[in-house]
mmCIF file of C-alpha atoms in Angstrom:
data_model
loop_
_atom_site.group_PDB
_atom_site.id
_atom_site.type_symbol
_atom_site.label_atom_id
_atom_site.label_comp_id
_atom_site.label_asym_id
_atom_site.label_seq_id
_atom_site.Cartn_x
_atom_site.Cartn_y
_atom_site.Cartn_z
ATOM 1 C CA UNK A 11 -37.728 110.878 -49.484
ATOM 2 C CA UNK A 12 -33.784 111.162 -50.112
ATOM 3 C CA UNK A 13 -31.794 113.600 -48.082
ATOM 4 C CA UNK A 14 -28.352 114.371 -47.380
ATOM 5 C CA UNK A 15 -26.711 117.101 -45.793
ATOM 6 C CA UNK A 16 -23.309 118.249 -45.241
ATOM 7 C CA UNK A 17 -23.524 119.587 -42.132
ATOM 8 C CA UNK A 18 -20.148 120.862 -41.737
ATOM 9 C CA UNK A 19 -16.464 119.886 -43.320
ATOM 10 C CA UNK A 20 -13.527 121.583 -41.892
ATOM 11 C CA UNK A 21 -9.541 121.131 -40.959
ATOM 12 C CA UNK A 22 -8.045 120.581 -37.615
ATOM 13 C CA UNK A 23 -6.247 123.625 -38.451
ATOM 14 C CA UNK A 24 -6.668 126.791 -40.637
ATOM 15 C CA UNK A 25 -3.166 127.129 -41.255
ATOM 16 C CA UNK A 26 -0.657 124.134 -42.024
ATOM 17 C CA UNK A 27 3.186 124.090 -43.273
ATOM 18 C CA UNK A 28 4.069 121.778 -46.274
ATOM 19 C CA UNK A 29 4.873 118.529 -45.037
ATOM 20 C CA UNK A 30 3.013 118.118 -42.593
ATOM 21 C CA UNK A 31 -0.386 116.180 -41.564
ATOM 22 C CA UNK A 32 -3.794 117.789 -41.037
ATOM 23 C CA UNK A 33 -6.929 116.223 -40.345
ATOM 24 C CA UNK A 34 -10.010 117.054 -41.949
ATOM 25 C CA UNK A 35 -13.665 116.008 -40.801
ATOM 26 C CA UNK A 36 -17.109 115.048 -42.797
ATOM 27 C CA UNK A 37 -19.585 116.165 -40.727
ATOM 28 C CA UNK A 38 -22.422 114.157 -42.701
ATOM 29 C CA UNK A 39 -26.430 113.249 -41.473
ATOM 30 C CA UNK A 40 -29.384 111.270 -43.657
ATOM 31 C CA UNK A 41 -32.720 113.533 -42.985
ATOM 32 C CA UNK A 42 -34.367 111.343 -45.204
ATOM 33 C CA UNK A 43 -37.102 108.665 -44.966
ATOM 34 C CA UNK A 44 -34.532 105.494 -45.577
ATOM 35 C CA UNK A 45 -31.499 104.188 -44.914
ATOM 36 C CA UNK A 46 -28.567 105.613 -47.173
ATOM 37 C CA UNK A 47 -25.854 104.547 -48.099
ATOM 38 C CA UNK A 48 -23.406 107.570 -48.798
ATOM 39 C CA UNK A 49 -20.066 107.344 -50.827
ATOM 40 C CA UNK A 50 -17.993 110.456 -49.849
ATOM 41 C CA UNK A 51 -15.081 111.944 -51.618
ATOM 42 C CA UNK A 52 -12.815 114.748 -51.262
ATOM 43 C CA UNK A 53 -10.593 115.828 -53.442
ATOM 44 C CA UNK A 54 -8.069 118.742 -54.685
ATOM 45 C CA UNK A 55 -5.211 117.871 -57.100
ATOM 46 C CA UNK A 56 -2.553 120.111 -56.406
ATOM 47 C CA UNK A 57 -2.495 118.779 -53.030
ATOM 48 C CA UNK A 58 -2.842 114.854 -54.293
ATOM 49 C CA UNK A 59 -5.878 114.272 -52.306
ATOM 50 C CA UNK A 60 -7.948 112.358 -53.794
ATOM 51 C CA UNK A 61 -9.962 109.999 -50.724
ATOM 52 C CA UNK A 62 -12.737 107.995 -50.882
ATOM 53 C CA UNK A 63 -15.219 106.239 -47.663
ATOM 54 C CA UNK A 64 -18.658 104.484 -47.589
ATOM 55 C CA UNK A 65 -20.744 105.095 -45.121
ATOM 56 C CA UNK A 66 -24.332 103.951 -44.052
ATOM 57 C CA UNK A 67 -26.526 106.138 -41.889
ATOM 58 C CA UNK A 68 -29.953 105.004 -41.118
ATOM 59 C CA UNK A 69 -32.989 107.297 -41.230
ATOM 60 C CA UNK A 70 -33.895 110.547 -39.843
ATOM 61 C CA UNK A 71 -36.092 109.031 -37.626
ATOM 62 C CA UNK A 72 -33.090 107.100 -35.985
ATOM 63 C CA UNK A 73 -32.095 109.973 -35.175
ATOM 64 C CA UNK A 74 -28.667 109.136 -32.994
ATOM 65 C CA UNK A 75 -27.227 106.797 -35.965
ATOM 66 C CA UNK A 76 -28.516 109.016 -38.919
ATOM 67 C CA UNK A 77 -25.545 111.133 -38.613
ATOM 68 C CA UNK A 78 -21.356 110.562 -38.495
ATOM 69 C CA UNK A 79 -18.237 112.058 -38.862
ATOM 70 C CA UNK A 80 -15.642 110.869 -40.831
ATOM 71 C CA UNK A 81 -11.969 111.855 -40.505
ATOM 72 C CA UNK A 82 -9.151 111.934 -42.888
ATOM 73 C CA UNK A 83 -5.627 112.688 -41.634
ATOM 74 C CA UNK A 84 -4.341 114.583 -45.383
ATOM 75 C CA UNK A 85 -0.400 114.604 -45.471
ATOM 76 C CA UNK A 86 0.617 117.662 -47.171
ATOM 77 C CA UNK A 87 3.071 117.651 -50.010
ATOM 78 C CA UNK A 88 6.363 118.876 -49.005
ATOM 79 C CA UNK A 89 7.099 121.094 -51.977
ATOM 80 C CA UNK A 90 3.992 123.142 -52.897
ATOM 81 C CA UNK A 91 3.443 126.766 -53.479
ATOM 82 C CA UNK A 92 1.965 129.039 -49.897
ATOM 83 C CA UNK A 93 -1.773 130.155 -50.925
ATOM 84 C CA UNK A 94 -4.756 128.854 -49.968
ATOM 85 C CA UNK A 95 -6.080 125.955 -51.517
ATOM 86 C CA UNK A 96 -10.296 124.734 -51.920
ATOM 87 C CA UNK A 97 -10.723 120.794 -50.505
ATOM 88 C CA UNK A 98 -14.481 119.684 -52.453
ATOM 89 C CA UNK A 99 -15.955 117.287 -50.531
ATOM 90 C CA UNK A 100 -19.169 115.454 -52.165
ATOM 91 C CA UNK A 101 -21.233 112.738 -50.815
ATOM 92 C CA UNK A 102 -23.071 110.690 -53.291
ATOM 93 C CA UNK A 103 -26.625 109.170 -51.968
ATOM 94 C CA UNK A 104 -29.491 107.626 -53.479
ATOM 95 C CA UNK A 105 -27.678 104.688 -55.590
ATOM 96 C CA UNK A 106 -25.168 107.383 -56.758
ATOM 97 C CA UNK A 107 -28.300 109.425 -58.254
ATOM 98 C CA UNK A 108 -28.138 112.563 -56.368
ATOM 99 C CA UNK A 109 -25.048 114.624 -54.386
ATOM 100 C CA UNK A 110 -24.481 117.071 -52.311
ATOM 101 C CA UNK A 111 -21.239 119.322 -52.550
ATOM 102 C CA UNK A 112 -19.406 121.651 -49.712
ATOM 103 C CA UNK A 113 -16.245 123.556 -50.075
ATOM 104 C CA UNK A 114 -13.281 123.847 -47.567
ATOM 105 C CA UNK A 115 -10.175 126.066 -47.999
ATOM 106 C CA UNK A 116 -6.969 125.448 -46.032
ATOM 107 C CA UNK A 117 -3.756 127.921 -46.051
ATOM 108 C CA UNK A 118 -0.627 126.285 -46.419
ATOM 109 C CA UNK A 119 2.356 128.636 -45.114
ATOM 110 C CA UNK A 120 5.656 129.278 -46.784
ATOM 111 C CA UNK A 121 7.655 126.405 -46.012
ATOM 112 C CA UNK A 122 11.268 125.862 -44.770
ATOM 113 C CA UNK A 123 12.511 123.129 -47.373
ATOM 114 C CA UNK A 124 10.732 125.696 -50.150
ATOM 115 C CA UNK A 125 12.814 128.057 -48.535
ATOM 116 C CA UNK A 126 16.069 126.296 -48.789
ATOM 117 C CA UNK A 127 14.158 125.026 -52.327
ATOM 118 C CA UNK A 128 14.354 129.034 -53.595
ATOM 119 C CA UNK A 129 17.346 130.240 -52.072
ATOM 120 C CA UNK A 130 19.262 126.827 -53.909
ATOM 121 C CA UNK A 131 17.907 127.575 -57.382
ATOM 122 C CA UNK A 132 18.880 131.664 -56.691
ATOM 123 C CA UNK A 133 22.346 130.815 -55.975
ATOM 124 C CA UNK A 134 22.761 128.126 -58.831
ATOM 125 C CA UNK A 135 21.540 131.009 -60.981
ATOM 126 C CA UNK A 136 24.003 133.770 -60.272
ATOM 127 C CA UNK A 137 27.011 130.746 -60.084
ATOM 128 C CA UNK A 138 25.791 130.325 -64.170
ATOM 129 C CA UNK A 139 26.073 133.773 -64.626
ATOM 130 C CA UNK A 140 29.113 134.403 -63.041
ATOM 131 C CA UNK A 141 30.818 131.302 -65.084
ATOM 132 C CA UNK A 142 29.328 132.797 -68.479
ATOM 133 C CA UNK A 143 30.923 136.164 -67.343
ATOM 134 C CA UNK A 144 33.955 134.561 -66.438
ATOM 135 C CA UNK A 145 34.214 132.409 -70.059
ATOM 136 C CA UNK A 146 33.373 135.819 -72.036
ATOM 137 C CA UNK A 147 36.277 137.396 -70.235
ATOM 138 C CA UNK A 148 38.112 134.789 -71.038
ATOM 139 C CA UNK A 149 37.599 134.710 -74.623
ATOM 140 C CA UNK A 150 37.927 138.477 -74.819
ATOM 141 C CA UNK A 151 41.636 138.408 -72.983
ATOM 142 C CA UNK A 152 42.374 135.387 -75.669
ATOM 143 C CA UNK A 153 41.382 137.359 -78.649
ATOM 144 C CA UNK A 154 43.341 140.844 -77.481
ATOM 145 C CA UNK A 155 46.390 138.605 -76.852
ATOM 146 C CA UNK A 156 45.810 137.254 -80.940
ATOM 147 C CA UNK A 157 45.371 140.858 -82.091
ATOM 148 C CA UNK A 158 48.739 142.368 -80.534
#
């Protein structure tokens, strides 16, 4: 018999700030019959993770090497939106023919450099409106001076 559990897959922290590093651990153990041989992913595109590992964990009945966890150290982008975002982590087992899937949210804070990001584009804006302003004043002065 095939079986594979996640048992748990969480972050080193709940809370992270763009740019930074977080780890994030696999918690994964074979209660089958057999050795497996597990190919784990986890993934989440807005964040650009996208990691792969193999790993081989003997049988349930070996018990202390039927289970490991595996550790990814995730570097966060440094321009990306606060909210929470879902990590899917899936380990594939019996010669790819069966998965199991567990879901892991981290919350990435508002961020300094998106910050400076914000308050940049904000005060490019009102320059450009200030300039087209300024030209439409300009062209009203130069068409009173024409009229008179």
């Amino acid at each position: 018999e095939h079986e594979v559990r996640i048992i748990s897959a969480k972050f080193s922290a709940d809370s992270v700030e763009c740019g930074t590093r977080v780890d994030f651990s696999v918690d994964i153990e074979n209660f089958g019959g057999q050795e497996e041989t597990i190919a784990l992913k986890i993934k989440n595109t807005k964040l650009k993770v996208d990691n792969k590992k193999a790993v081989k964990l003997k049988s349930y009945v070996n018990e202390d090497e039927s289970s490991e966890i595996i550790t990814f150290s995730l570097k966060i982008p440094s321009i990306i939106k606060p909210a929470d975002y879902e990590i899917v982590t899936k380990a594939y087992y019996d010669k790819g023919t069966r998965s199991v899937e567990k879901k892991s949210t981290l919350n990435i804070r508002e961020c300094a450099l998106q910050n400076a990001v914000d308050t940049k584009k904000e005060l490019t804006k009102q320059l450009l409106e200030q300039q087209k302003e300024s030209q439409r004043s300009q062209k009203n002065k130069v068409k009173k001076s024409f009229i008179y």
